[in-house]
């Protein structure tokens, strides 16, 4: 028979071991239950709604300046996280260089397709923070009114200009933006975009001054929009 002193020693070691193991097991069970509670499945439907909007910045540019665009967008809401977007617009440019007398004019449609991602943790909030991208394209014509220019070598006047100069432009845009529910279906927001040309084709007169939807060719690649729309 095992001595009583040895039995007491083994019992004490066993009790201490059980005491050390129990809290760890209980803590693991608590973490498991908490994880199961926080990681509930997303039960909202894939299709949430459709929003239509227009950009106010391009309209203001066209009314107050020498170029601008009238742009509308259709945005599909998938699970409040993914937002495929189609943007269509009409871009216009009309400028006279007062030092040379050269007059440039164009008016043409353009299109953009892409997707925005709501990167807020609470994707169901009335506010949204987007990151996204676009692929854009336009095919357009521009006119340069003919003006007499003196040939520097022969001293004779020659006519400079041309009508219906065909061009095409492909570019991509990266953007960040926000929008918020103002009242009912009415929403407002803005975006800041960086664009980069991926392909071009110029006419015989060379580089145009303005490209519909893209902006002035030699201007900053950073643009902005202010969007006003309704979500149904």
PDB file of C-alpha atoms in Angstrom:
ATOM      1  CA  UNK A   1       0.000   0.000   0.000  1.00  0.00           C
ATOM      2  CA  UNK A   2       1.206   3.536  -0.893  1.00  0.00           C
ATOM      3  CA  UNK A   3       2.158   5.625   2.154  1.00  0.00           C
ATOM      4  CA  UNK A   4      -0.312   8.347   3.139  1.00  0.00           C
ATOM      5  CA  UNK A   5       2.362  11.029   2.761  1.00  0.00           C
ATOM      6  CA  UNK A   6       3.016  10.017  -0.865  1.00  0.00           C
ATOM      7  CA  UNK A   7      -0.705   9.871  -1.650  1.00  0.00           C
ATOM      8  CA  UNK A   8      -1.096  13.404  -0.299  1.00  0.00           C
ATOM      9  CA  UNK A   9       1.784  14.632  -2.407  1.00  0.00           C
ATOM     10  CA  UNK A  10       0.371  13.103  -5.637  1.00  0.00           C
ATOM     11  CA  UNK A  11      -3.078  14.474  -4.858  1.00  0.00           C
ATOM     12  CA  UNK A  12      -1.684  17.942  -4.340  1.00  0.00           C
ATOM     13  CA  UNK A  13       0.192  17.868  -7.689  1.00  0.00           C
ATOM     14  CA  UNK A  14      -2.937  16.602  -9.486  1.00  0.00           C
ATOM     15  CA  UNK A  15      -5.100  19.324  -7.937  1.00  0.00           C
ATOM     16  CA  UNK A  16      -2.636  22.057  -8.902  1.00  0.00           C
ATOM     17  CA  UNK A  17      -2.469  20.741 -12.474  1.00  0.00           C
ATOM     18  CA  UNK A  18      -6.242  20.713 -12.783  1.00  0.00           C
ATOM     19  CA  UNK A  19      -6.409  24.209 -11.349  1.00  0.00           C
ATOM     20  CA  UNK A  20      -3.945  25.500 -13.946  1.00  0.00           C
ATOM     21  CA  UNK A  21      -5.729  23.790 -16.814  1.00  0.00           C
ATOM     22  CA  UNK A  22      -9.271  24.831 -15.985  1.00  0.00           C
ATOM     23  CA  UNK A  23      -8.875  28.606 -16.466  1.00  0.00           C
ATOM     24  CA  UNK A  24      -7.107  28.072 -19.802  1.00  0.00           C
ATOM     25  CA  UNK A  25      -9.893  25.840 -21.041  1.00  0.00           C
ATOM     26  CA  UNK A  26     -12.554  28.243 -19.822  1.00  0.00           C
ATOM     27  CA  UNK A  27     -10.801  31.149 -21.527  1.00  0.00           C
ATOM     28  CA  UNK A  28     -10.605  29.186 -24.769  1.00  0.00           C
ATOM     29  CA  UNK A  29     -14.318  28.429 -24.582  1.00  0.00           C
ATOM     30  CA  UNK A  30     -15.071  32.109 -23.974  1.00  0.00           C
ATOM     31  CA  UNK A  31     -12.983  33.187 -26.981  1.00  0.00           C
ATOM     32  CA  UNK A  32     -14.654  30.557 -29.153  1.00  0.00           C
ATOM     33  CA  UNK A  33     -18.140  31.730 -28.181  1.00  0.00           C
ATOM     34  CA  UNK A  34     -17.150  35.385 -28.681  1.00  0.00           C
ATOM     35  CA  UNK A  35     -15.737  34.616 -32.144  1.00  0.00           C
ATOM     36  CA  UNK A  36     -18.885  32.734 -33.113  1.00  0.00           C
ATOM     37  CA  UNK A  37     -20.962  35.665 -31.898  1.00  0.00           C
ATOM     38  CA  UNK A  38     -18.994  38.384 -33.777  1.00  0.00           C
ATOM     39  CA  UNK A  39     -18.572  36.408 -37.010  1.00  0.00           C
ATOM     40  CA  UNK A  40     -22.241  36.066 -37.807  1.00  0.00           C
ATOM     41  CA  UNK A  41     -22.968  35.290 -41.473  1.00  0.00           C
ATOM     42  CA  UNK A  42     -23.874  38.205 -43.745  1.00  0.00           C
ATOM     43  CA  UNK A  43     -27.538  37.579 -44.517  1.00  0.00           C
ATOM     44  CA  UNK A  44     -28.339  40.748 -46.502  1.00  0.00           C
ATOM     45  CA  UNK A  45     -29.206  40.181 -50.180  1.00  0.00           C
ATOM     46  CA  UNK A  46     -26.595  40.613 -52.895  1.00  0.00           C
ATOM     47  CA  UNK A  47     -28.541  43.347 -54.697  1.00  0.00           C
ATOM     48  CA  UNK A  48     -29.344  46.316 -52.455  1.00  0.00           C
ATOM     49  CA  UNK A  49     -30.325  49.210 -54.733  1.00  0.00           C
ATOM     50  CA  UNK A  50     -29.435  51.412 -57.709  1.00  0.00           C
ATOM     51  CA  UNK A  51     -28.304  55.049 -57.523  1.00  0.00           C
ATOM     52  CA  UNK A  52     -28.273  57.720 -60.222  1.00  0.00           C
ATOM     53  CA  UNK A  53     -26.239  60.910 -59.890  1.00  0.00           C
ATOM     54  CA  UNK A  54     -24.622  63.792 -61.750  1.00  0.00           C
ATOM     55  CA  UNK A  55     -21.380  65.721 -61.292  1.00  0.00           C
ATOM     56  CA  UNK A  56     -21.756  69.424 -60.474  1.00  0.00           C
ATOM     57  CA  UNK A  57     -18.063  70.320 -60.933  1.00  0.00           C
ATOM     58  CA  UNK A  58     -18.062  69.664 -64.693  1.00  0.00           C
ATOM     59  CA  UNK A  59     -21.198  71.774 -65.181  1.00  0.00           C
ATOM     60  CA  UNK A  60     -19.670  74.703 -63.293  1.00  0.00           C
ATOM     61  CA  UNK A  61     -16.486  74.397 -65.364  1.00  0.00           C
ATOM     62  CA  UNK A  62     -18.425  74.528 -68.617  1.00  0.00           C
ATOM     63  CA  UNK A  63     -20.611  77.466 -67.561  1.00  0.00           C
ATOM     64  CA  UNK A  64     -17.787  79.588 -66.133  1.00  0.00           C
ATOM     65  CA  UNK A  65     -14.770  78.530 -68.203  1.00  0.00           C
ATOM     66  CA  UNK A  66     -13.563  77.349 -71.589  1.00  0.00           C
ATOM     67  CA  UNK A  67     -14.188  73.646 -71.103  1.00  0.00           C
ATOM     68  CA  UNK A  68     -16.276  71.276 -69.002  1.00  0.00           C
ATOM     69  CA  UNK A  69     -18.483  68.245 -69.071  1.00  0.00           C
ATOM     70  CA  UNK A  70     -22.009  67.085 -68.308  1.00  0.00           C
ATOM     71  CA  UNK A  71     -21.663  63.711 -66.622  1.00  0.00           C
ATOM     72  CA  UNK A  72     -24.184  61.262 -65.158  1.00  0.00           C
ATOM     73  CA  UNK A  73     -23.597  57.961 -63.387  1.00  0.00           C
ATOM     74  CA  UNK A  74     -25.490  54.756 -62.598  1.00  0.00           C
ATOM     75  CA  UNK A  75     -24.207  52.828 -59.584  1.00  0.00           C
ATOM     76  CA  UNK A  76     -25.308  49.346 -58.451  1.00  0.00           C
ATOM     77  CA  UNK A  77     -25.070  48.524 -54.736  1.00  0.00           C
ATOM     78  CA  UNK A  78     -24.007  44.942 -53.967  1.00  0.00           C
ATOM     79  CA  UNK A  79     -24.120  44.080 -50.238  1.00  0.00           C
ATOM     80  CA  UNK A  80     -23.259  47.708 -49.330  1.00  0.00           C
ATOM     81  CA  UNK A  81     -19.620  46.840 -50.136  1.00  0.00           C
ATOM     82  CA  UNK A  82     -19.193  46.666 -53.921  1.00  0.00           C
ATOM     83  CA  UNK A  83     -20.476  49.316 -56.332  1.00  0.00           C
ATOM     84  CA  UNK A  84     -20.108  48.695 -60.087  1.00  0.00           C
ATOM     85  CA  UNK A  85     -20.386  52.059 -61.868  1.00  0.00           C
ATOM     86  CA  UNK A  86     -21.117  53.304 -65.373  1.00  0.00           C
ATOM     87  CA  UNK A  87     -20.440  56.995 -66.081  1.00  0.00           C
ATOM     88  CA  UNK A  88     -21.458  58.697 -69.326  1.00  0.00           C
ATOM     89  CA  UNK A  89     -20.927  62.309 -70.278  1.00  0.00           C
ATOM     90  CA  UNK A  90     -20.618  65.002 -72.905  1.00  0.00           C
ATOM     91  CA  UNK A  91     -17.380  66.998 -72.855  1.00  0.00           C
ATOM     92  CA  UNK A  92     -16.986  70.411 -74.502  1.00  0.00           C
ATOM     93  CA  UNK A  93     -13.997  72.653 -75.169  1.00  0.00           C
ATOM     94  CA  UNK A  94     -13.971  76.099 -76.782  1.00  0.00           C
ATOM     95  CA  UNK A  95     -10.894  78.319 -76.612  1.00  0.00           C
ATOM     96  CA  UNK A  96      -9.221  81.082 -78.610  1.00  0.00           C
ATOM     97  CA  UNK A  97      -5.526  81.735 -78.144  1.00  0.00           C
ATOM     98  CA  UNK A  98      -5.431  85.535 -78.143  1.00  0.00           C
ATOM     99  CA  UNK A  99      -1.708  85.696 -78.929  1.00  0.00           C
ATOM    100  CA  UNK A 100      -1.942  83.516 -82.066  1.00  0.00           C
ATOM    101  CA  UNK A 101      -5.636  83.829 -82.938  1.00  0.00           C
ATOM    102  CA  UNK A 102      -6.014  80.022 -83.108  1.00  0.00           C
ATOM    103  CA  UNK A 103      -9.508  78.876 -82.145  1.00  0.00           C
ATOM    104  CA  UNK A 104     -10.054  75.305 -80.852  1.00  0.00           C
ATOM    105  CA  UNK A 105     -13.481  73.696 -80.535  1.00  0.00           C
ATOM    106  CA  UNK A 106     -14.797  70.208 -79.728  1.00  0.00           C
ATOM    107  CA  UNK A 107     -17.895  68.529 -78.320  1.00  0.00           C
ATOM    108  CA  UNK A 108     -18.180  64.751 -77.924  1.00  0.00           C
ATOM    109  CA  UNK A 109     -19.445  61.978 -75.642  1.00  0.00           C
ATOM    110  CA  UNK A 110     -17.280  59.759 -73.449  1.00  0.00           C
ATOM    111  CA  UNK A 111     -17.767  56.768 -71.168  1.00  0.00           C
ATOM    112  CA  UNK A 112     -16.243  55.293 -68.029  1.00  0.00           C
ATOM    113  CA  UNK A 113     -16.757  51.896 -66.407  1.00  0.00           C
ATOM    114  CA  UNK A 114     -15.397  50.662 -63.104  1.00  0.00           C
ATOM    115  CA  UNK A 115     -16.111  49.686 -59.531  1.00  0.00           C
ATOM    116  CA  UNK A 116     -15.952  51.353 -56.114  1.00  0.00           C
ATOM    117  CA  UNK A 117     -15.359  49.579 -52.798  1.00  0.00           C
ATOM    118  CA  UNK A 118     -16.791  50.779 -49.486  1.00  0.00           C
ATOM    119  CA  UNK A 119     -13.815  50.440 -47.142  1.00  0.00           C
ATOM    120  CA  UNK A 120     -15.578  51.436 -43.914  1.00  0.00           C
ATOM    121  CA  UNK A 121     -15.759  48.672 -41.288  1.00  0.00           C
ATOM    122  CA  UNK A 122     -19.465  49.314 -40.773  1.00  0.00           C
ATOM    123  CA  UNK A 123     -20.560  48.960 -44.370  1.00  0.00           C
ATOM    124  CA  UNK A 124     -24.231  49.594 -43.530  1.00  0.00           C
ATOM    125  CA  UNK A 125     -23.602  53.121 -42.231  1.00  0.00           C
ATOM    126  CA  UNK A 126     -25.306  56.083 -43.957  1.00  0.00           C
ATOM    127  CA  UNK A 127     -21.771  57.338 -44.698  1.00  0.00           C
ATOM    128  CA  UNK A 128     -19.497  55.563 -47.176  1.00  0.00           C
ATOM    129  CA  UNK A 129     -15.788  55.845 -47.861  1.00  0.00           C
ATOM    130  CA  UNK A 130     -14.834  54.623 -51.322  1.00  0.00           C
ATOM    131  CA  UNK A 131     -11.726  53.515 -53.130  1.00  0.00           C
ATOM    132  CA  UNK A 132     -12.107  52.604 -56.770  1.00  0.00           C
ATOM    133  CA  UNK A 133     -11.032  52.764 -60.374  1.00  0.00           C
ATOM    134  CA  UNK A 134     -12.305  53.503 -63.875  1.00  0.00           C
ATOM    135  CA  UNK A 135     -11.448  52.666 -67.464  1.00  0.00           C
ATOM    136  CA  UNK A 136     -12.431  55.514 -69.785  1.00  0.00           C
ATOM    137  CA  UNK A 137     -12.666  56.067 -73.536  1.00  0.00           C
ATOM    138  CA  UNK A 138     -13.676  58.765 -75.997  1.00  0.00           C
ATOM    139  CA  UNK A 139     -13.610  59.124 -79.761  1.00  0.00           C
ATOM    140  CA  UNK A 140     -14.018  62.701 -80.895  1.00  0.00           C
ATOM    141  CA  UNK A 141     -13.351  65.353 -83.542  1.00  0.00           C
ATOM    142  CA  UNK A 142     -12.037  68.857 -83.097  1.00  0.00           C
ATOM    143  CA  UNK A 143     -11.866  71.968 -85.259  1.00  0.00           C
ATOM    144  CA  UNK A 144      -9.167  74.599 -85.565  1.00  0.00           C
ATOM    145  CA  UNK A 145     -10.369  77.649 -87.510  1.00  0.00           C
ATOM    146  CA  UNK A 146      -8.143  78.487 -90.429  1.00  0.00           C
ATOM    147  CA  UNK A 147      -6.058  81.621 -89.968  1.00  0.00           C
ATOM    148  CA  UNK A 148      -3.306  83.134 -92.147  1.00  0.00           C
ATOM    149  CA  UNK A 149       0.221  82.584 -90.858  1.00  0.00           C
ATOM    150  CA  UNK A 150       3.325  84.173 -92.368  1.00  0.00           C
ATOM    151  CA  UNK A 151       5.936  81.657 -93.445  1.00  0.00           C
ATOM    152  CA  UNK A 152       9.137  82.643 -91.547  1.00  0.00           C
ATOM    153  CA  UNK A 153      11.392  81.536 -94.411  1.00  0.00           C
ATOM    154  CA  UNK A 154       9.578  82.693 -97.566  1.00  0.00           C
ATOM    155  CA  UNK A 155       7.540  85.517 -96.070  1.00  0.00           C
ATOM    156  CA  UNK A 156       4.339  84.270 -97.674  1.00  0.00           C
ATOM    157  CA  UNK A 157       1.018  83.789 -95.923  1.00  0.00           C
ATOM    158  CA  UNK A 158      -0.252  80.242 -95.570  1.00  0.00           C
ATOM    159  CA  UNK A 159      -3.519  79.048 -94.029  1.00  0.00           C
ATOM    160  CA  UNK A 160      -3.303  77.086 -90.781  1.00  0.00           C
ATOM    161  CA  UNK A 161      -6.241  75.052 -89.427  1.00  0.00           C
ATOM    162  CA  UNK A 162      -8.491  72.088 -90.090  1.00  0.00           C
ATOM    163  CA  UNK A 163     -11.967  70.688 -89.569  1.00  0.00           C
ATOM    164  CA  UNK A 164     -13.061  67.341 -88.116  1.00  0.00           C
ATOM    165  CA  UNK A 165      -9.680  66.238 -86.835  1.00  0.00           C
ATOM    166  CA  UNK A 166     -10.297  62.673 -85.614  1.00  0.00           C
ATOM    167  CA  UNK A 167      -8.845  61.574 -82.271  1.00  0.00           C
ATOM    168  CA  UNK A 168      -9.335  58.822 -79.712  1.00  0.00           C
ATOM    169  CA  UNK A 169      -8.239  58.601 -76.089  1.00  0.00           C
ATOM    170  CA  UNK A 170      -8.082  55.755 -73.555  1.00  0.00           C
ATOM    171  CA  UNK A 171      -7.219  56.392 -69.912  1.00  0.00           C
ATOM    172  CA  UNK A 172      -7.583  54.971 -66.400  1.00  0.00           C
ATOM    173  CA  UNK A 173      -8.572  56.683 -63.159  1.00  0.00           C
ATOM    174  CA  UNK A 174      -7.896  55.858 -59.507  1.00  0.00           C
ATOM    175  CA  UNK A 175     -10.093  57.562 -56.953  1.00  0.00           C
ATOM    176  CA  UNK A 176     -11.051  58.014 -53.311  1.00  0.00           C
ATOM    177  CA  UNK A 177     -14.332  59.563 -52.274  1.00  0.00           C
ATOM    178  CA  UNK A 178     -17.120  59.817 -49.735  1.00  0.00           C
ATOM    179  CA  UNK A 179     -20.864  60.171 -49.869  1.00  0.00           C
ATOM    180  CA  UNK A 180     -23.653  60.353 -47.320  1.00  0.00           C
ATOM    181  CA  UNK A 181     -27.392  60.040 -47.001  1.00  0.00           C
ATOM    182  CA  UNK A 182     -28.852  63.537 -46.637  1.00  0.00           C
ATOM    183  CA  UNK A 183     -32.556  62.769 -46.529  1.00  0.00           C
ATOM    184  CA  UNK A 184     -34.550  59.767 -47.745  1.00  0.00           C
ATOM    185  CA  UNK A 185     -33.046  58.625 -51.083  1.00  0.00           C
ATOM    186  CA  UNK A 186     -31.100  61.889 -51.515  1.00  0.00           C
ATOM    187  CA  UNK A 187     -27.296  61.529 -51.252  1.00  0.00           C
ATOM    188  CA  UNK A 188     -24.327  63.831 -51.815  1.00  0.00           C
ATOM    189  CA  UNK A 189     -20.591  63.258 -51.967  1.00  0.00           C
ATOM    190  CA  UNK A 190     -17.300  64.018 -53.685  1.00  0.00           C
ATOM    191  CA  UNK A 191     -14.279  62.234 -55.110  1.00  0.00           C
ATOM    192  CA  UNK A 192     -10.662  63.037 -55.925  1.00  0.00           C
ATOM    193  CA  UNK A 193      -9.257  61.277 -58.981  1.00  0.00           C
ATOM    194  CA  UNK A 194      -5.883  60.672 -60.582  1.00  0.00           C
ATOM    195  CA  UNK A 195      -5.942  59.834 -64.293  1.00  0.00           C
ATOM    196  CA  UNK A 196      -3.290  58.434 -66.597  1.00  0.00           C
ATOM    197  CA  UNK A 197      -3.427  57.983 -70.374  1.00  0.00           C
ATOM    198  CA  UNK A 198      -2.957  54.451 -71.701  1.00  0.00           C
ATOM    199  CA  UNK A 199      -3.484  55.011 -75.461  1.00  0.00           C
ATOM    200  CA  UNK A 200      -4.027  57.931 -77.843  1.00  0.00           C
ATOM    201  CA  UNK A 201      -4.544  58.659 -81.531  1.00  0.00           C
ATOM    202  CA  UNK A 202      -4.236  62.212 -82.849  1.00  0.00           C
ATOM    203  CA  UNK A 203      -5.343  63.760 -86.120  1.00  0.00           C
ATOM    204  CA  UNK A 204      -3.193  65.544 -88.695  1.00  0.00           C
ATOM    205  CA  UNK A 205      -3.178  68.757 -86.609  1.00  0.00           C
ATOM    206  CA  UNK A 206      -1.534  66.989 -83.705  1.00  0.00           C
ATOM    207  CA  UNK A 207      -2.319  67.102 -80.001  1.00  0.00           C
ATOM    208  CA  UNK A 208      -5.713  68.579 -79.053  1.00  0.00           C
ATOM    209  CA  UNK A 209      -6.043  71.210 -76.340  1.00  0.00           C
ATOM    210  CA  UNK A 210      -8.882  69.421 -74.568  1.00  0.00           C
ATOM    211  CA  UNK A 211     -10.120  65.797 -74.487  1.00  0.00           C
ATOM    212  CA  UNK A 212     -13.800  65.185 -73.545  1.00  0.00           C
ATOM    213  CA  UNK A 213     -14.014  63.569 -70.114  1.00  0.00           C
ATOM    214  CA  UNK A 214     -10.254  63.692 -69.590  1.00  0.00           C
ATOM    215  CA  UNK A 215      -9.690  67.446 -69.423  1.00  0.00           C
ATOM    216  CA  UNK A 216      -6.930  69.658 -70.736  1.00  0.00           C
ATOM    217  CA  UNK A 217      -4.150  67.484 -72.117  1.00  0.00           C
ATOM    218  CA  UNK A 218      -1.315  69.433 -70.481  1.00  0.00           C
ATOM    219  CA  UNK A 219      -3.068  70.113 -67.148  1.00  0.00           C
ATOM    220  CA  UNK A 220      -2.727  68.390 -63.763  1.00  0.00           C
ATOM    221  CA  UNK A 221      -3.683  64.689 -63.696  1.00  0.00           C
ATOM    222  CA  UNK A 222      -5.677  65.286 -60.482  1.00  0.00           C
ATOM    223  CA  UNK A 223      -9.375  66.154 -60.829  1.00  0.00           C
ATOM    224  CA  UNK A 224     -12.409  66.247 -58.528  1.00  0.00           C
ATOM    225  CA  UNK A 225     -16.138  65.604 -58.713  1.00  0.00           C
ATOM    226  CA  UNK A 226     -19.079  66.677 -56.547  1.00  0.00           C
ATOM    227  CA  UNK A 227     -21.885  64.192 -56.940  1.00  0.00           C
ATOM    228  CA  UNK A 228     -25.589  64.749 -56.290  1.00  0.00           C
ATOM    229  CA  UNK A 229     -27.917  61.782 -56.638  1.00  0.00           C
ATOM    230  CA  UNK A 230     -30.738  59.550 -55.544  1.00  0.00           C
ATOM    231  CA  UNK A 231     -30.607  55.941 -54.359  1.00  0.00           C
ATOM    232  CA  UNK A 232     -33.614  53.678 -55.039  1.00  0.00           C
TER     233      UNK A 232
END
